[in-house]
PDB file of C-alpha atoms in Angstrom:
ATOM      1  CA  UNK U   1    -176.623 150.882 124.102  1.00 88.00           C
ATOM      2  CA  UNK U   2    -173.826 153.020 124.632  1.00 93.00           C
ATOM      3  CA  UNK U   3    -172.535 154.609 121.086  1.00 96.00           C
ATOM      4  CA  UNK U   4    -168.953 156.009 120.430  1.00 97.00           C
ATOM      5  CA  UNK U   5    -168.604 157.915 117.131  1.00 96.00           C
ATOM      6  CA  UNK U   6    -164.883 158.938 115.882  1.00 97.00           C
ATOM      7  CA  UNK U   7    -163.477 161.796 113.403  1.00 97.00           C
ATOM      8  CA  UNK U   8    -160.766 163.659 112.339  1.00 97.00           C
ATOM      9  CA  UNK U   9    -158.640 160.949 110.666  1.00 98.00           C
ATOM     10  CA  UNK U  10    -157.402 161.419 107.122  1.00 98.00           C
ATOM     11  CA  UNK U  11    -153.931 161.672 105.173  1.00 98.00           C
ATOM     12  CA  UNK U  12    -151.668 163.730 106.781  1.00 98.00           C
ATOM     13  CA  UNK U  13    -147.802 163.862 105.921  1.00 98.00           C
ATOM     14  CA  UNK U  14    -144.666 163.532 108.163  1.00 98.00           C
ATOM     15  CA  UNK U  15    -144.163 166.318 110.544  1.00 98.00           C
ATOM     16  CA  UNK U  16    -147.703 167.573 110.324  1.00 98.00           C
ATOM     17  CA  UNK U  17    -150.661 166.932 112.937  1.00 98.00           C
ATOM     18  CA  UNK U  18    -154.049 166.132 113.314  1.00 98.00           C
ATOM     19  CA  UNK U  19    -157.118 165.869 116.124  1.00 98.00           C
ATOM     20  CA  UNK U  20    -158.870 162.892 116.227  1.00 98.00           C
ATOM     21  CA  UNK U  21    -162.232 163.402 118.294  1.00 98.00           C
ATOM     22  CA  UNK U  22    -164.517 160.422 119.805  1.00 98.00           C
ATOM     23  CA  UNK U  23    -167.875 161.277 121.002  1.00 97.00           C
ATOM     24  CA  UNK U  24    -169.921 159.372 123.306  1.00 96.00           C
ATOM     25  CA  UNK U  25    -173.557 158.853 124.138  1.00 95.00           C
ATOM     26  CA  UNK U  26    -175.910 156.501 125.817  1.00 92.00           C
ATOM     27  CA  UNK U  27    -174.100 156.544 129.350  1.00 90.00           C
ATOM     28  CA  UNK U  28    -172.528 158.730 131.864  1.00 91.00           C
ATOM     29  CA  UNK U  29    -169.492 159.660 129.985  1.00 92.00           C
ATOM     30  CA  UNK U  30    -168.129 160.791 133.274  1.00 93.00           C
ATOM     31  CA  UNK U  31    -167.935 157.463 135.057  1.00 94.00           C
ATOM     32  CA  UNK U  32    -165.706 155.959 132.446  1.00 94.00           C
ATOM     33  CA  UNK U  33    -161.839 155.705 131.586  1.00 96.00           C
ATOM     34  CA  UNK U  34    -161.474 156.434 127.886  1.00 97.00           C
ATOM     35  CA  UNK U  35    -158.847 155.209 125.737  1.00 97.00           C
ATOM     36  CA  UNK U  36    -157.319 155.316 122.351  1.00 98.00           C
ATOM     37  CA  UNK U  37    -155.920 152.508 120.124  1.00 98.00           C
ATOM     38  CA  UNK U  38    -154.418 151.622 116.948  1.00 98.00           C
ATOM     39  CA  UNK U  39    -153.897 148.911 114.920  1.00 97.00           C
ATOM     40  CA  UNK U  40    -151.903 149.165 112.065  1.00 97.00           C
ATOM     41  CA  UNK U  41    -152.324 146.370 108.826  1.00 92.00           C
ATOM     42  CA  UNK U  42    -150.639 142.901 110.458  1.00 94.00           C
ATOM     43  CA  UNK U  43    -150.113 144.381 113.871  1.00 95.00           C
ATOM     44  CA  UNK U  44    -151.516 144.253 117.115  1.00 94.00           C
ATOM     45  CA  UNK U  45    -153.624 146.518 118.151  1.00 95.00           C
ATOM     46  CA  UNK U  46    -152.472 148.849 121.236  1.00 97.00           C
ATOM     47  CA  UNK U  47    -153.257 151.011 122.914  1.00 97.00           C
ATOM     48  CA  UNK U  48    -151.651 154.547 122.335  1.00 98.00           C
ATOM     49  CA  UNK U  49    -153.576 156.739 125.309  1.00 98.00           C
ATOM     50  CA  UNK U  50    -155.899 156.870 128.327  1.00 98.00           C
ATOM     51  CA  UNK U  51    -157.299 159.191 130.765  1.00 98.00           C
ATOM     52  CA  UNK U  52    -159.109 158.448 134.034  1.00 97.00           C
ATOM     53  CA  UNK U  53    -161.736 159.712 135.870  1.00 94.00           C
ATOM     54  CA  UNK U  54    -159.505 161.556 137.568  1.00 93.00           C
ATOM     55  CA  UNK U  55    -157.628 163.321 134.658  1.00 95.00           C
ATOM     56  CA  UNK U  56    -154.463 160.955 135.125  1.00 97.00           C
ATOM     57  CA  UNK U  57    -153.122 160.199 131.500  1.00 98.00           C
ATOM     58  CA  UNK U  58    -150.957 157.334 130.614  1.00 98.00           C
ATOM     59  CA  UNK U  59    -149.466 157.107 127.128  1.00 98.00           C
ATOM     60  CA  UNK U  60    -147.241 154.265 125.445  1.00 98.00           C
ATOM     61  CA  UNK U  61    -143.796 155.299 125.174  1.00 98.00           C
ATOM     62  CA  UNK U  62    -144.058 155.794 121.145  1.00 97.00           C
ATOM     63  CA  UNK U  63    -146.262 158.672 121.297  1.00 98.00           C
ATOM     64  CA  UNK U  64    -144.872 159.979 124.696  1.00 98.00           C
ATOM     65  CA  UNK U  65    -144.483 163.715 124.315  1.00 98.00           C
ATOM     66  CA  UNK U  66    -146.448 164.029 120.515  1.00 98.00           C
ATOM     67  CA  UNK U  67    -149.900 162.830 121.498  1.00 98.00           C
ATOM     68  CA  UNK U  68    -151.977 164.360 124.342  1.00 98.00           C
ATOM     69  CA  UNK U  69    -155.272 162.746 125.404  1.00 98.00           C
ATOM     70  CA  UNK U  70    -157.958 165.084 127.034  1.00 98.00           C
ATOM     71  CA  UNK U  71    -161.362 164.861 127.804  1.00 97.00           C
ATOM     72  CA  UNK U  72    -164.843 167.207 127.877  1.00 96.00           C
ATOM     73  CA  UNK U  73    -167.634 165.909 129.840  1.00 95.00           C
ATOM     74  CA  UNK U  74    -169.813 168.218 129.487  1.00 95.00           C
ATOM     75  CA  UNK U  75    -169.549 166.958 125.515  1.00 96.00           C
ATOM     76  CA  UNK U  76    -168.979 163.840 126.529  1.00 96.00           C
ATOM     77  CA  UNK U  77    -166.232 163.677 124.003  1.00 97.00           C
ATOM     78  CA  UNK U  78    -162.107 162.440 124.195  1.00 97.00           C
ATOM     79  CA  UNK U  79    -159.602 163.843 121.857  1.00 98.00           C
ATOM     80  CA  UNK U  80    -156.249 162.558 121.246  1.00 98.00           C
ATOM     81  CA  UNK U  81    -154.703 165.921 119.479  1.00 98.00           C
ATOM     82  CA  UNK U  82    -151.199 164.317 117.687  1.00 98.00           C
ATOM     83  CA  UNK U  83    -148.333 166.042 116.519  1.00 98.00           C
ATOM     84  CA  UNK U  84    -145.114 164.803 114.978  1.00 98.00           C
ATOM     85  CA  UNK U  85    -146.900 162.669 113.344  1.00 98.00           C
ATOM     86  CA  UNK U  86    -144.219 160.095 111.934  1.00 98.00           C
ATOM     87  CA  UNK U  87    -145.439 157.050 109.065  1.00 98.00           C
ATOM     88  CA  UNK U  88    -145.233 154.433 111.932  1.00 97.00           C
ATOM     89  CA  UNK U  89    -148.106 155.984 113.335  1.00 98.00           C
ATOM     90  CA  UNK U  90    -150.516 154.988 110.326  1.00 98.00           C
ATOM     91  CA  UNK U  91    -153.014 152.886 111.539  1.00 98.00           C
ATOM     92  CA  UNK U  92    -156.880 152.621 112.413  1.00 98.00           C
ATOM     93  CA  UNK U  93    -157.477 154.334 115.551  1.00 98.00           C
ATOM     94  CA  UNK U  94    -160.084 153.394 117.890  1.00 97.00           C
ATOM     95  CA  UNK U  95    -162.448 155.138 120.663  1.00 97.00           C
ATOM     96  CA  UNK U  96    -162.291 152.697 123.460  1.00 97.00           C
ATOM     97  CA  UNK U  97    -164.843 153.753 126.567  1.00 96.00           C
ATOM     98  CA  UNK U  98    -164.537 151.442 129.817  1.00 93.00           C
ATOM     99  CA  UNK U  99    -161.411 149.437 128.719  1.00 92.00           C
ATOM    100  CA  UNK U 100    -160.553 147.060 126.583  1.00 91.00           C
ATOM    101  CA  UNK U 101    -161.990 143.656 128.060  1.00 92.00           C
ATOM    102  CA  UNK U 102    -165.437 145.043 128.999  1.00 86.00           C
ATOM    103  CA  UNK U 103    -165.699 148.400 127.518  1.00 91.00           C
ATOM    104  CA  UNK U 104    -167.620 150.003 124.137  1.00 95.00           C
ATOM    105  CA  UNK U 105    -165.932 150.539 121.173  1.00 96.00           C
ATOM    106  CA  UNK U 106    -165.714 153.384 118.184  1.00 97.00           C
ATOM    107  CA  UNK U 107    -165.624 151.975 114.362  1.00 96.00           C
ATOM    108  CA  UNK U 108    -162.393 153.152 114.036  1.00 97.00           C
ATOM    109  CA  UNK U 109    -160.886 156.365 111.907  1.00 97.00           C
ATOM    110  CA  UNK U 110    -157.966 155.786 109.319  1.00 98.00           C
ATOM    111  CA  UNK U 111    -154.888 157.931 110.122  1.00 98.00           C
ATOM    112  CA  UNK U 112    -152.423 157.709 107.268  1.00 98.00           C
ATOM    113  CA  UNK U 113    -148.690 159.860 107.726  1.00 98.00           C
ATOM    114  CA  UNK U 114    -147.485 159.976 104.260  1.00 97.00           C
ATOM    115  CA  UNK U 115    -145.239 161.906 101.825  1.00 93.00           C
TER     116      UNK U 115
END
């Protein structure tokens, strides 16, 4: 059974950044897209990042240029390092490996931006 545990959430305030981490085991991290998503209280949940097999990132347009996604295979670990963080970004985030419809996912890490 494939396992994804996340870190690095917490209470951070406006401006400041954090490094969320997401590390895999019980598959062949390599093989796999991995993603990040967030759902804040009421909201949808979408998703914020991914990065391919390939290293081709994608990002939604709210974090576009403040988050970066990356990837360590030999750790079989995804980060999403974010900066700028604004209050709209407060929400769970999730560790998504193999996509959303089919794919494993983290428990989730609280990221509150706060004064």
């Amino acid at each position: 059974q494939v396992q994804l545990v996340e870190s690095g959430g917490g209470l951070v305030q406006p401006g400041g950044s954090l490094r969320l981490s997401c590390a895999a085991s019980g598959t062949i991290f390599s093989m796999y897209a991995m993603y990040w998503f967030r759902q804040a209280p009421g909201k949808q949940r979408d998703m914020v990042a991914v990065i391919f097999r390939d290293g081709t990132k994608n990002y939604a347009d709210s974090v576009k240029g403040r988050f970066t996604i990356s990837r360590d295979n030999a750790k079989a670990t995804v980060y999403l390092q974010m900066n700028s963080l604004k209050p709209e970004d407060t929400a769970v985030y999730y560790c998504n490996l193999g996509g959303p419809a089919l794919g494993s996912w983290g428990q989730g890490t609280q990221v509150t931006v706060s004064s």
